[in-house]
mmCIF file of C-alpha atoms in Angstrom:
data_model
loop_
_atom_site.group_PDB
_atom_site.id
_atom_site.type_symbol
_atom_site.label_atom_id
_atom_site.label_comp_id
_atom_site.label_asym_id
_atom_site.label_seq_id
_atom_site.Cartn_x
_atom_site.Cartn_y
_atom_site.Cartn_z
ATOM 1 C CA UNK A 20 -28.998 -190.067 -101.674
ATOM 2 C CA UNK A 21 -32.377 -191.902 -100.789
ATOM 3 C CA UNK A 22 -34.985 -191.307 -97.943
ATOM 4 C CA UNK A 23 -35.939 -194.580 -96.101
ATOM 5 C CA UNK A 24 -38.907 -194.039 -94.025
ATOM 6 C CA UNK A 25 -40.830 -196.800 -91.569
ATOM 7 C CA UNK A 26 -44.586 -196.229 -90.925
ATOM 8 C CA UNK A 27 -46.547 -197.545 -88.004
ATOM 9 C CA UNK A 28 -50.178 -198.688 -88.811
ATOM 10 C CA UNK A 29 -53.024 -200.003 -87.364
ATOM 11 C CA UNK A 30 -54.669 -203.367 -89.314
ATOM 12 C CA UNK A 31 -57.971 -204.778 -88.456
ATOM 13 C CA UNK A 32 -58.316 -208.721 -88.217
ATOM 14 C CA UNK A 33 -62.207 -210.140 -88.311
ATOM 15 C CA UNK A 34 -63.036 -213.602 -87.138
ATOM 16 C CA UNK A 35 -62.763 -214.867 -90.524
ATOM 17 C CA UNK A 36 -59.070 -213.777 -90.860
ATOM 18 C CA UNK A 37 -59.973 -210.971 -93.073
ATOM 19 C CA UNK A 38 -57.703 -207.941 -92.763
ATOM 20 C CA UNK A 39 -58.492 -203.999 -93.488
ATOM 21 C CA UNK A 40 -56.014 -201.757 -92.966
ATOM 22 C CA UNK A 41 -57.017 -198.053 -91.077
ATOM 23 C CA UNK A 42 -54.430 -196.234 -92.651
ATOM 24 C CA UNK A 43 -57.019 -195.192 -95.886
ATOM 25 C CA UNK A 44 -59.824 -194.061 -93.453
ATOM 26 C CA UNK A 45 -57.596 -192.562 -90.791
ATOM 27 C CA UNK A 46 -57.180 -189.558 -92.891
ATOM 28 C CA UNK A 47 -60.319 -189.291 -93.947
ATOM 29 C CA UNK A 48 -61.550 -189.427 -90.248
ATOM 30 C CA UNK A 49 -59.431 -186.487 -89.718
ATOM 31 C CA UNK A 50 -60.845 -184.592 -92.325
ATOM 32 C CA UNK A 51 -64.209 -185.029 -91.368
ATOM 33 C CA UNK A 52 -63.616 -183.816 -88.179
ATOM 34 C CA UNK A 53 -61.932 -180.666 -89.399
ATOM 35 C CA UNK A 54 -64.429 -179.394 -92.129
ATOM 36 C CA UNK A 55 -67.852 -181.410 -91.004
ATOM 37 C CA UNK A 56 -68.540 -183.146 -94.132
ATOM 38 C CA UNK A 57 -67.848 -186.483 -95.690
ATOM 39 C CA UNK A 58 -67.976 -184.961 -99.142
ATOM 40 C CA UNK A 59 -65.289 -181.943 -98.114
ATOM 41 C CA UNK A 60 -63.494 -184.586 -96.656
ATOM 42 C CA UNK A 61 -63.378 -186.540 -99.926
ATOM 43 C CA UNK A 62 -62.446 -183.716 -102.008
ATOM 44 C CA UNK A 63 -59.794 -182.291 -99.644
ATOM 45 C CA UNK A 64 -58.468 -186.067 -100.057
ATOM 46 C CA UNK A 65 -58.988 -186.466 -104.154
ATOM 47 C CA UNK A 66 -61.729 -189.156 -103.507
ATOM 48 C CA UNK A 67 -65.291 -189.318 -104.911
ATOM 49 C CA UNK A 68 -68.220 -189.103 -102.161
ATOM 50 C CA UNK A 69 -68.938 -192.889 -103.261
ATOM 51 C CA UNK A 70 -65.621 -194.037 -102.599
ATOM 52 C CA UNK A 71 -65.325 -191.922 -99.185
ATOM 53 C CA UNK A 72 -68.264 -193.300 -98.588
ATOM 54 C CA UNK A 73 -67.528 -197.132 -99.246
ATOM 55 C CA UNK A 74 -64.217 -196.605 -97.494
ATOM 56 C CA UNK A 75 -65.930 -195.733 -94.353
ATOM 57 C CA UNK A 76 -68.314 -198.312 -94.539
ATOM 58 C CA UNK A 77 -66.534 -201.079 -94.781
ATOM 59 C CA UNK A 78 -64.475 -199.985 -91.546
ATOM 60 C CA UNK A 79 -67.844 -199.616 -89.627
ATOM 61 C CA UNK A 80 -68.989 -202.756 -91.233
ATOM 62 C CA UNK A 81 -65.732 -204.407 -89.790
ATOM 63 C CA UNK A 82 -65.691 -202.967 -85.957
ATOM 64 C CA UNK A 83 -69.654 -203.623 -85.754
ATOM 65 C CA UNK A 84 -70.263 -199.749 -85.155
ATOM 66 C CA UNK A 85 -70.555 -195.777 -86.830
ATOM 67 C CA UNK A 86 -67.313 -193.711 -87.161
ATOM 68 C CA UNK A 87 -69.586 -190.972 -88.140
ATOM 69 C CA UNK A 88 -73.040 -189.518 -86.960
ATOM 70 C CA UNK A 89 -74.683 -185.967 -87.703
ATOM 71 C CA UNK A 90 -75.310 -183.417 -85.520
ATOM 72 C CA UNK A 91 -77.425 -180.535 -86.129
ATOM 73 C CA UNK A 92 -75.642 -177.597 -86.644
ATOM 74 C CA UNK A 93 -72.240 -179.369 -86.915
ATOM 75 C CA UNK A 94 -72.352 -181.417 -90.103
ATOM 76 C CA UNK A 95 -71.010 -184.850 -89.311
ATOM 77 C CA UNK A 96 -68.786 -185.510 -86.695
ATOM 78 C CA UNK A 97 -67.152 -188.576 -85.159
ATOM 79 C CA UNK A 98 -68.603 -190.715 -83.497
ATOM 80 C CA UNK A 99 -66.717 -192.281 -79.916
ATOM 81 C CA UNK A 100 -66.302 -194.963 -81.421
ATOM 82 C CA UNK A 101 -64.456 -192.655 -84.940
ATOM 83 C CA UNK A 102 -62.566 -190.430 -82.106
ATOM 84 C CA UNK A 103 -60.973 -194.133 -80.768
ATOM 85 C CA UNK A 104 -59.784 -194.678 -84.175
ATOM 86 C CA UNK A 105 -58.601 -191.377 -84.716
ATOM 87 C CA UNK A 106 -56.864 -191.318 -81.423
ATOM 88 C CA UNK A 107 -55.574 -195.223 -82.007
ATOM 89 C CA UNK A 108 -53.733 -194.841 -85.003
ATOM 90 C CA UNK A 109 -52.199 -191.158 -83.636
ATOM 91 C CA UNK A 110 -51.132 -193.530 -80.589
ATOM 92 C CA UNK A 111 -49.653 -195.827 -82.817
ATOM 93 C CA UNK A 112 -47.428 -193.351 -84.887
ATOM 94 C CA UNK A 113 -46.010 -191.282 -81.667
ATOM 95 C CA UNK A 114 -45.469 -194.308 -79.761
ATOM 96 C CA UNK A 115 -43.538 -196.425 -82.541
ATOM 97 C CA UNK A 116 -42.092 -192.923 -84.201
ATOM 98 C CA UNK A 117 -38.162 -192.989 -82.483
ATOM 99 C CA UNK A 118 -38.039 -196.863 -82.919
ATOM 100 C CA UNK A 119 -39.004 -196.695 -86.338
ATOM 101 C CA UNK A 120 -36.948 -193.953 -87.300
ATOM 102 C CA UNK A 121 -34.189 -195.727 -85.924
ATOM 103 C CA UNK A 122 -34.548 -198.396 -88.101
ATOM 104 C CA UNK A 123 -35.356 -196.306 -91.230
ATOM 105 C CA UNK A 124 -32.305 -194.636 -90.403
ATOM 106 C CA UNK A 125 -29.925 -197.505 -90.328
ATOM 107 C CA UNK A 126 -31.362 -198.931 -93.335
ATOM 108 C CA UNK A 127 -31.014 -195.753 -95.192
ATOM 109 C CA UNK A 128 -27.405 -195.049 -94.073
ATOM 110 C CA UNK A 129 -26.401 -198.896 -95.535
ATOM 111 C CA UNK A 130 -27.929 -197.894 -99.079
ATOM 112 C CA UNK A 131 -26.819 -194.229 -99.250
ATOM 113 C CA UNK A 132 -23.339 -195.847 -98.300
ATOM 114 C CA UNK A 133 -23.459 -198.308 -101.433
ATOM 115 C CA UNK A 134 -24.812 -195.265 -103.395
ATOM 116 C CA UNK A 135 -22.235 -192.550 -102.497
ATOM 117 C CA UNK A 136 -18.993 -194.823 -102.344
ATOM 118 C CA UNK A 137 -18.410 -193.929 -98.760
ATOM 119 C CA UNK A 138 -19.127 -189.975 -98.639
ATOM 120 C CA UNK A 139 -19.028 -189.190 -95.417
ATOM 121 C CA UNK A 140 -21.949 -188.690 -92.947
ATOM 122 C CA UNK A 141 -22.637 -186.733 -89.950
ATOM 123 C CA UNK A 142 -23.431 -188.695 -87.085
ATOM 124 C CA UNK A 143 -25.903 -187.165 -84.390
ATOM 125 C CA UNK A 144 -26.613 -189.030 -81.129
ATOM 126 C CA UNK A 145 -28.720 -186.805 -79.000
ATOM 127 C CA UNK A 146 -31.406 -186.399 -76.690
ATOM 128 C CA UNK A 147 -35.212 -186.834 -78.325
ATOM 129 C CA UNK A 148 -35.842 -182.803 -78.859
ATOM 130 C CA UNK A 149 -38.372 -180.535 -82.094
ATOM 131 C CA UNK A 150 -35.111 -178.863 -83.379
ATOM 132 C CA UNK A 151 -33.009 -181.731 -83.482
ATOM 133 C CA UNK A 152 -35.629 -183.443 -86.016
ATOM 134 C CA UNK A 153 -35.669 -179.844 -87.638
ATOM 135 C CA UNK A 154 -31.931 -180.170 -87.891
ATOM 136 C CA UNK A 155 -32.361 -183.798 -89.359
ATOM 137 C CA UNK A 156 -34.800 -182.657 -91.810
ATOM 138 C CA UNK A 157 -32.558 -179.453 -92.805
ATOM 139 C CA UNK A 158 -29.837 -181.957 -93.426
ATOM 140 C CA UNK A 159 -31.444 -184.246 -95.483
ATOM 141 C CA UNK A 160 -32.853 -181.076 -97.475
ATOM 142 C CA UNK A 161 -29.492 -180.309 -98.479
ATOM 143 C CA UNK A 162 -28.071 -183.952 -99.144
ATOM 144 C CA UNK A 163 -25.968 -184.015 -96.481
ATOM 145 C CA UNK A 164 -26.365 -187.745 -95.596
ATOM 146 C CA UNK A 165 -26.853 -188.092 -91.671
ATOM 147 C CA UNK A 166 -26.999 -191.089 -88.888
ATOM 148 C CA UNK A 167 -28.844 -190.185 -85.858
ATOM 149 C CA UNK A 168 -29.584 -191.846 -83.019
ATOM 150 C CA UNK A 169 -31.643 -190.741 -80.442
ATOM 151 C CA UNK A 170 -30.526 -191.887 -76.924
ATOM 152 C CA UNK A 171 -30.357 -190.655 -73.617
ATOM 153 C CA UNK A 172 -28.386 -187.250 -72.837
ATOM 154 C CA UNK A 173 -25.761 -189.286 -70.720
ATOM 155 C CA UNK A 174 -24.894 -191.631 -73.448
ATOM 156 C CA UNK A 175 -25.082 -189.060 -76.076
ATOM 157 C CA UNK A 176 -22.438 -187.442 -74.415
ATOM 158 C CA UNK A 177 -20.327 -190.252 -73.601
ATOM 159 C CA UNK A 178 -20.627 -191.434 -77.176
ATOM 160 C CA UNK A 179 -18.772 -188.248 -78.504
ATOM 161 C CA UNK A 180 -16.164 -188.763 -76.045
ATOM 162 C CA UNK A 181 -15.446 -192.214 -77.592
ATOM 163 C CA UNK A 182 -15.376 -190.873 -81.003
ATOM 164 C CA UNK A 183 -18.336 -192.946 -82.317
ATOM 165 C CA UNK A 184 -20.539 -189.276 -83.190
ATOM 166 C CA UNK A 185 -19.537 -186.181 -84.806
ATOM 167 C CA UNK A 186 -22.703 -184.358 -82.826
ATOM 168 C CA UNK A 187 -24.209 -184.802 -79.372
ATOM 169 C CA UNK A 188 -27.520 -183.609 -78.125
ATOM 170 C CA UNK A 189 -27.911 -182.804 -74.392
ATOM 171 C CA UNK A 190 -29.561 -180.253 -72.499
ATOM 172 C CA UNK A 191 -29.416 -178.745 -69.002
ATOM 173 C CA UNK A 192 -31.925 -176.319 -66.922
ATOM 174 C CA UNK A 193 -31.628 -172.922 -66.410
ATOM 175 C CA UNK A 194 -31.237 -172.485 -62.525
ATOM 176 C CA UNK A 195 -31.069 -174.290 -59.444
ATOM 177 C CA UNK A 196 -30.599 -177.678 -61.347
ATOM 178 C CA UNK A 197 -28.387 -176.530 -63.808
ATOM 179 C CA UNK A 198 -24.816 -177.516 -61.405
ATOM 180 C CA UNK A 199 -26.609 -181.079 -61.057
ATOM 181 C CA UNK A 200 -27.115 -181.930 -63.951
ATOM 182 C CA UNK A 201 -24.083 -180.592 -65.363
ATOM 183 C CA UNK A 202 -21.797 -182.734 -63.168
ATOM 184 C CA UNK A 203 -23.466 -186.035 -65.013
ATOM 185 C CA UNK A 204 -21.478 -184.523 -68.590
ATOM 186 C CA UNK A 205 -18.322 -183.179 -66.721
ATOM 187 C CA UNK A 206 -16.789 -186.576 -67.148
ATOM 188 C CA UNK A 207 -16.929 -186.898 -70.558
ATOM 189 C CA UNK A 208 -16.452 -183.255 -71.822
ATOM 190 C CA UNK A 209 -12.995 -181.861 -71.889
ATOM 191 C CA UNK A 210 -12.520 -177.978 -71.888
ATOM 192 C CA UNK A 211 -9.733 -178.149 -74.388
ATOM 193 C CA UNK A 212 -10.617 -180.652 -76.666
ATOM 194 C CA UNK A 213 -14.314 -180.141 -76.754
ATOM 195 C CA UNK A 214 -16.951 -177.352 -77.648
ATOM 196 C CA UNK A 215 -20.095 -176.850 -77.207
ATOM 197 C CA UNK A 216 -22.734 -175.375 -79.930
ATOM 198 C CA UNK A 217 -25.998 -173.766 -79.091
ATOM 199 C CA UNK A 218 -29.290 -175.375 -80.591
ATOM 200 C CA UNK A 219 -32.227 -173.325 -78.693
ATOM 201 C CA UNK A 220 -33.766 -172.789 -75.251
ATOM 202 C CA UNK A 221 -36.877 -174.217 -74.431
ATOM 203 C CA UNK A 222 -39.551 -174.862 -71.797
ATOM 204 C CA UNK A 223 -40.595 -178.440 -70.315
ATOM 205 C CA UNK A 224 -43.707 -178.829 -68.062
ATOM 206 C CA UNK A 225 -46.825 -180.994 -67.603
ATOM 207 C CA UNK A 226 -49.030 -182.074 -70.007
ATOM 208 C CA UNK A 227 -52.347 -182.231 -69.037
ATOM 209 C CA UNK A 228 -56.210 -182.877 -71.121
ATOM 210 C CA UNK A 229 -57.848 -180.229 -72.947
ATOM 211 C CA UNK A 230 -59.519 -178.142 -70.245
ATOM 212 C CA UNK A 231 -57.678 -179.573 -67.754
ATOM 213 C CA UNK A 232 -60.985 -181.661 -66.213
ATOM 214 C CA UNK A 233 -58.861 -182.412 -63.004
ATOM 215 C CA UNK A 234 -57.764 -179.042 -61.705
ATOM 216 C CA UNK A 235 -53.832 -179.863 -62.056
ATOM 217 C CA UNK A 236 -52.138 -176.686 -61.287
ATOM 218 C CA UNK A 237 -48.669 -177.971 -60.487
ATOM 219 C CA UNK A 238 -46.091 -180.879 -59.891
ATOM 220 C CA UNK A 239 -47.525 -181.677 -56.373
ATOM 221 C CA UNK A 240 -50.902 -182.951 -57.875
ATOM 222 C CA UNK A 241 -48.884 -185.942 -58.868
ATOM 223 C CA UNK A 242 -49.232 -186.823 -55.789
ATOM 224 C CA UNK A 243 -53.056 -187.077 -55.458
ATOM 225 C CA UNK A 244 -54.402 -190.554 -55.522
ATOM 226 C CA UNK A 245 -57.330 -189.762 -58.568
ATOM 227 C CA UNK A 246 -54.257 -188.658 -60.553
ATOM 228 C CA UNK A 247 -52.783 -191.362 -63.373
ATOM 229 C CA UNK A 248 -48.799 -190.280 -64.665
ATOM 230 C CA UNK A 249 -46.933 -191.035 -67.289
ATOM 231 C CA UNK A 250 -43.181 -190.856 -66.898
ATOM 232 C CA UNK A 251 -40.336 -190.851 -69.322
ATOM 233 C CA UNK A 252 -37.290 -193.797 -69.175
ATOM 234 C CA UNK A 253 -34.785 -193.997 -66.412
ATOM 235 C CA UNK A 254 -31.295 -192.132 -67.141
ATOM 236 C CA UNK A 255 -33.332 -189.240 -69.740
ATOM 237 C CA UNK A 256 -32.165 -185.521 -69.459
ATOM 238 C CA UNK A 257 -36.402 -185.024 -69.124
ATOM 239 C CA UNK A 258 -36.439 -187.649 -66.055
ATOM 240 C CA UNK A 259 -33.767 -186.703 -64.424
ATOM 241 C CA UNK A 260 -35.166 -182.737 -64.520
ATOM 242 C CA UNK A 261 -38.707 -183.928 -63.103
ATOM 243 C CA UNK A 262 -37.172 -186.023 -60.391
ATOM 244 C CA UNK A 263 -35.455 -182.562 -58.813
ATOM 245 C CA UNK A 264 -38.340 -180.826 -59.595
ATOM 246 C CA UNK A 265 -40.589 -183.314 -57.485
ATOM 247 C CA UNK A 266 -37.715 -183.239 -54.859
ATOM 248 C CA UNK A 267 -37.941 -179.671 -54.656
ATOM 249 C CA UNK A 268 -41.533 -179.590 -53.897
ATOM 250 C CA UNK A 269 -41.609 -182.594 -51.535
ATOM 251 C CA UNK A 270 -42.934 -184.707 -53.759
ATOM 252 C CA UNK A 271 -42.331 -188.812 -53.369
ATOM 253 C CA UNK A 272 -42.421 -190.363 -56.502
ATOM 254 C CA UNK A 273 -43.480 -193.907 -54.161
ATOM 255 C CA UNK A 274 -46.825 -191.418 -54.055
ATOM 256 C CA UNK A 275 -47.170 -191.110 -57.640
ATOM 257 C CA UNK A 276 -49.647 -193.097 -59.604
ATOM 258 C CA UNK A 277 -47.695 -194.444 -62.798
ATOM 259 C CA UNK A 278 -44.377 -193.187 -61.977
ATOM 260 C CA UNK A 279 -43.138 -196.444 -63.240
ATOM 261 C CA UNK A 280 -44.836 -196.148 -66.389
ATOM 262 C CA UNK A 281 -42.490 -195.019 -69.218
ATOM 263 C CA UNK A 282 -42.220 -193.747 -72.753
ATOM 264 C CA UNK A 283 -39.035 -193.110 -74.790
ATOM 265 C CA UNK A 284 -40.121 -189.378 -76.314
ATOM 266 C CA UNK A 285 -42.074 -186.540 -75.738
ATOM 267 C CA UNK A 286 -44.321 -187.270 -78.362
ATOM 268 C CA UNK A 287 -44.691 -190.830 -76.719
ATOM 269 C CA UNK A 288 -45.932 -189.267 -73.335
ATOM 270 C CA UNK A 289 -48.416 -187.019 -75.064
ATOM 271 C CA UNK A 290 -49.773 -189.409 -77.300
ATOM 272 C CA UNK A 291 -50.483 -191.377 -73.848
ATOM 273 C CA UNK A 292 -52.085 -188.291 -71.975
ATOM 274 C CA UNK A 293 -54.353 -187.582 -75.461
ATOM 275 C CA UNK A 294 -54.689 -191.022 -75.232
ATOM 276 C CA UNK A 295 -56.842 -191.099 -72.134
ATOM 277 C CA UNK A 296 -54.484 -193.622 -70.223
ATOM 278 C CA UNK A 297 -52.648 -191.302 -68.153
ATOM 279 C CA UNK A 298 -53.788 -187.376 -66.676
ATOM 280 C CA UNK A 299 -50.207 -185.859 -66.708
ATOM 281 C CA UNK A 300 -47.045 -186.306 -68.240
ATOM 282 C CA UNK A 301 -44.104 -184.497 -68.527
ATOM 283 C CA UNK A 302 -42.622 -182.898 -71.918
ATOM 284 C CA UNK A 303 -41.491 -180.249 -73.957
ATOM 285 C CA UNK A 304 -44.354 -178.174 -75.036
ATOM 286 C CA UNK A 305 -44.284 -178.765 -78.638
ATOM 287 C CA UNK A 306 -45.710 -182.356 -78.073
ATOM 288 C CA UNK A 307 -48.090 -180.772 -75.707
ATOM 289 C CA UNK A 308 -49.653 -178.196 -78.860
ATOM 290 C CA UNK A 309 -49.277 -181.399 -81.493
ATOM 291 C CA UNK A 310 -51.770 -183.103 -79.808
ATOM 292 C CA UNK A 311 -53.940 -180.407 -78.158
ATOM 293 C CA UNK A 312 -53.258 -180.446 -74.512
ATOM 294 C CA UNK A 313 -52.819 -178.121 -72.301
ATOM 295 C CA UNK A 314 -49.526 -177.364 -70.755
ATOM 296 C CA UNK A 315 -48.223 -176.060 -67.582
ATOM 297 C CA UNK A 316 -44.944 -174.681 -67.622
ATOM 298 C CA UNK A 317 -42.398 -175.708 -64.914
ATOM 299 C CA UNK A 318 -39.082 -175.152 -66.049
ATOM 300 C CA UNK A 319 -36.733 -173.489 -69.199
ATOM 301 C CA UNK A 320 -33.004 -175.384 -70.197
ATOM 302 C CA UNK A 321 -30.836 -174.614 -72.716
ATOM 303 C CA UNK A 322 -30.400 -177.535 -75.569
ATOM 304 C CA UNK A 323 -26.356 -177.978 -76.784
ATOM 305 C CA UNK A 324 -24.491 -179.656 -78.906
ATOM 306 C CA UNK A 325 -21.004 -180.973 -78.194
ATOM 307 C CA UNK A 326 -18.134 -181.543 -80.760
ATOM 308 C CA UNK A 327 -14.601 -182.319 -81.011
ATOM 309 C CA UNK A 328 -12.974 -178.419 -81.309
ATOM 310 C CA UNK A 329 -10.482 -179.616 -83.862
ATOM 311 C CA UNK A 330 -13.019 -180.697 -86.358
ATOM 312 C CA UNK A 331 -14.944 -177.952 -86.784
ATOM 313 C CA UNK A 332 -13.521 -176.728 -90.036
ATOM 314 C CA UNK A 333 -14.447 -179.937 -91.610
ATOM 315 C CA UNK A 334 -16.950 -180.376 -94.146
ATOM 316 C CA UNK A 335 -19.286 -182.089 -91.868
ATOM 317 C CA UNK A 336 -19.272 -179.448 -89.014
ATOM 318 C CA UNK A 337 -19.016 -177.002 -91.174
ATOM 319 C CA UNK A 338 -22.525 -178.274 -93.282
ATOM 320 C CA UNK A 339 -24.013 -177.880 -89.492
ATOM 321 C CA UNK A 340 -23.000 -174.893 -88.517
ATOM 322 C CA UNK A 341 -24.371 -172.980 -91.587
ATOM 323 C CA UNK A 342 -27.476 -174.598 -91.018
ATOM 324 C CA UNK A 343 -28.089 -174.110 -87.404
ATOM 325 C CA UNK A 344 -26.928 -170.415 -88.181
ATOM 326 C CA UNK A 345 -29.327 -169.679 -91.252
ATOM 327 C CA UNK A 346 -32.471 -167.472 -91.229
ATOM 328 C CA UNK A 347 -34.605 -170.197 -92.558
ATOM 329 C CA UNK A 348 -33.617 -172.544 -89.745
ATOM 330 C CA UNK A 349 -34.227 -170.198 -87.098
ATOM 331 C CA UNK A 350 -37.270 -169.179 -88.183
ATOM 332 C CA UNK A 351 -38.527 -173.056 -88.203
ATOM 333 C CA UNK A 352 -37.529 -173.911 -84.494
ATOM 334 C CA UNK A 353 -38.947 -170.039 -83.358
ATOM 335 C CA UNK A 354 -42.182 -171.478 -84.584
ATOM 336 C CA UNK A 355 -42.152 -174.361 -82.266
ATOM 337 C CA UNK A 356 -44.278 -173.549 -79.131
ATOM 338 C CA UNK A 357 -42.042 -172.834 -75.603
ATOM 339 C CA UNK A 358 -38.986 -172.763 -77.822
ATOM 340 C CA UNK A 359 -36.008 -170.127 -78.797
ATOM 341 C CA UNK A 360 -33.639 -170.540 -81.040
ATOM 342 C CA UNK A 361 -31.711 -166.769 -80.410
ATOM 343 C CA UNK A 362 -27.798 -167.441 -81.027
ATOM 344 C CA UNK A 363 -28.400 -170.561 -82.532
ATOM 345 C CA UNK A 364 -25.019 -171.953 -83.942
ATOM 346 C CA UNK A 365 -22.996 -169.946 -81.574
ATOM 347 C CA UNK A 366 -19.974 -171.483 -80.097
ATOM 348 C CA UNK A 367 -19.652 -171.735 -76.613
ATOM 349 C CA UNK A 368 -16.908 -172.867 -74.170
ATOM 350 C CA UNK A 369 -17.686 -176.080 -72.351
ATOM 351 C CA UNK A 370 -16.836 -174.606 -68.791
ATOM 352 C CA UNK A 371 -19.762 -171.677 -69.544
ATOM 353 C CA UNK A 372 -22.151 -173.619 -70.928
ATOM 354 C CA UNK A 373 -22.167 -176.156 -68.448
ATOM 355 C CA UNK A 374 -22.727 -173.100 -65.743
ATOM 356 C CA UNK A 375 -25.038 -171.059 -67.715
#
């Protein structure tokens, strides 16, 4: 089985046509930042100082300006102008990641299917969630060849129903919501034929700037006029959740400055808030940690899977379930921030899952 990955990055174009690419000095950028020195940068990275050096150079040289300055005390930092980069390229990879990994995907299950003379693959469609990469990765750790779309909750759902996944992803709040959102799967999940399998529980809330410079301290500072959001697409599991959350507090989304503006994942709408072009978004709080923010905590779900009952005993399922259910596996999604992956793997009827 082969790995097919798809990489976003970042090329610089001069007047004269001439094109450097960032993804050489991105890294080191990073590393400067961390341990204060081009030279522990260069080592950390297997590079001598001179090459370090002429690698950074000949970016500056290119935007007309200094990644890096010194600062007494600190070693050398990054410059604004070296943070922008930084921050650019980070933007780039979180934004593009789900598309790209689509398409990595598909082009990976087309070879592996040539390879393996059609062994058989366990498809995933599922809502954009930590542990359902972790699952991915576990997978692919122990060759068991997978297809996985992310897509919204709805569809995920409705996809399993027509037979075209083995898996789907969807998750539902613990509380007041829970009977809501609930009735959106009800169509498409049938008590007898269906069961559900637990993944983890986790927490969504706001993500907000390091230090939070505007005073957020809830979901009805959307409203305020100096207040830029970022939003994620119409028909998510994550939208739906923040539009009866605003609804609950009296909040318009009409009032809300960027309620419009959308992103596909979590990771998307954090990269946008580190970003600088929004002040809030709305997320799990795993993107939230991954790119330094602070988070607010507004509300816990429960993340499922759903599966045809019958097929459980199959290979495929069975591959899953061993996973999900392992100490290893457990331990990885525990380590993800606002998440909980106690009685991971355990089967659960569809009517008590759905009711919590």
């Amino acid at each position: 089985m082969v790995d097919v990955e798809c990489r976003a990055e970042l090329i610089l174009r001069d007047a004269d046509g001439r094109e450097t690419s960032l993804s050489a000095v991105v890294p080191l950028l990073k590393l400067v930042a961390q341990t204060g020195s081009i030279a522990n940068a260069a080592s950390a990275k297997g590079l001598s100082y001179r090459h370090a050096w002429g690698l950074l150079r000949e970016i500056e040289a290119r935007l007309g300006g200094a990644l890096i300055t010194k600062s007494r005390g600190r070693g050398s930092v990054l410059s604004e102008l070296g943070e922008s980069v930084l921050r650019a390229q980070r933007v780039c990879g979180e934004r593009l990641e789900t598309p790209l990994q689509a398409v990595a995907n598909d082009v990976a299950i087309e070879l592996n299917r040539r390879l393996a003379g059609g062994v058989s693959q366990v498809r995933i469609h599922a809502s954009h969630g930590y542990a359902v990469a972790a699952l991915v990765r576990a997978l692919g750790d122990q060759r068991v060849p997978v297809d996985i779309k992310y897509r919204e909750s709805a569809e995920a759902v409705s996809a399993l129903a027509r037979g075209e996944c083995e898996l789907a992803g969807f998750h539902l709040p613990i509380g007041e919501f829970r009977s809501t959102c609930a009735d959106i799967y009800r169509p498409f999940l049938d008590r007898n034929r269906h069961q559900l399998i637990r993944l983890t529980r986790r927490t969504q809330g706001l993500f907000l700037p390091k230090g939070n410079p505007k005073q957020i301290s809830g979901l009805r500072d959307l409203a305020r006029g100096d207040v830029r959001f970022v939003n994620r697409q119409p028909g998510s599991g994550t939208r739906m959740l923040l539009d009866l959350s605003l609804r609950s507090v009296g909040v318009d989304p009409d009032q809300i400055n960027g309620y419009a503006t959308t992103e596909l994942t979590h990771s998307a709408i954090a990269a946008f808030v580190a970003s600088g072009m929004a002040d809030l978004g709305f997320g799990v709080q795993p993107a939230a940690h991954h790119f330094a923010l602070d988070f607010i905590p507004i509300i816990d779900e429960d993340y499922f899977f759903a599966c045809e009952r019958a097929r459980l005993d199959e290979a495929q399922l069975a591959s899953v379930l061993r996973i999900l259910r392992s100490d290893g596996f457990t331990e990885s999604v525990a380590h993800l921030e606002g998440y909980d992956p106690a009685h991971c793997g355990l089967l659960v009827d569809v009517d008590e899952g759905l009711h919590g």
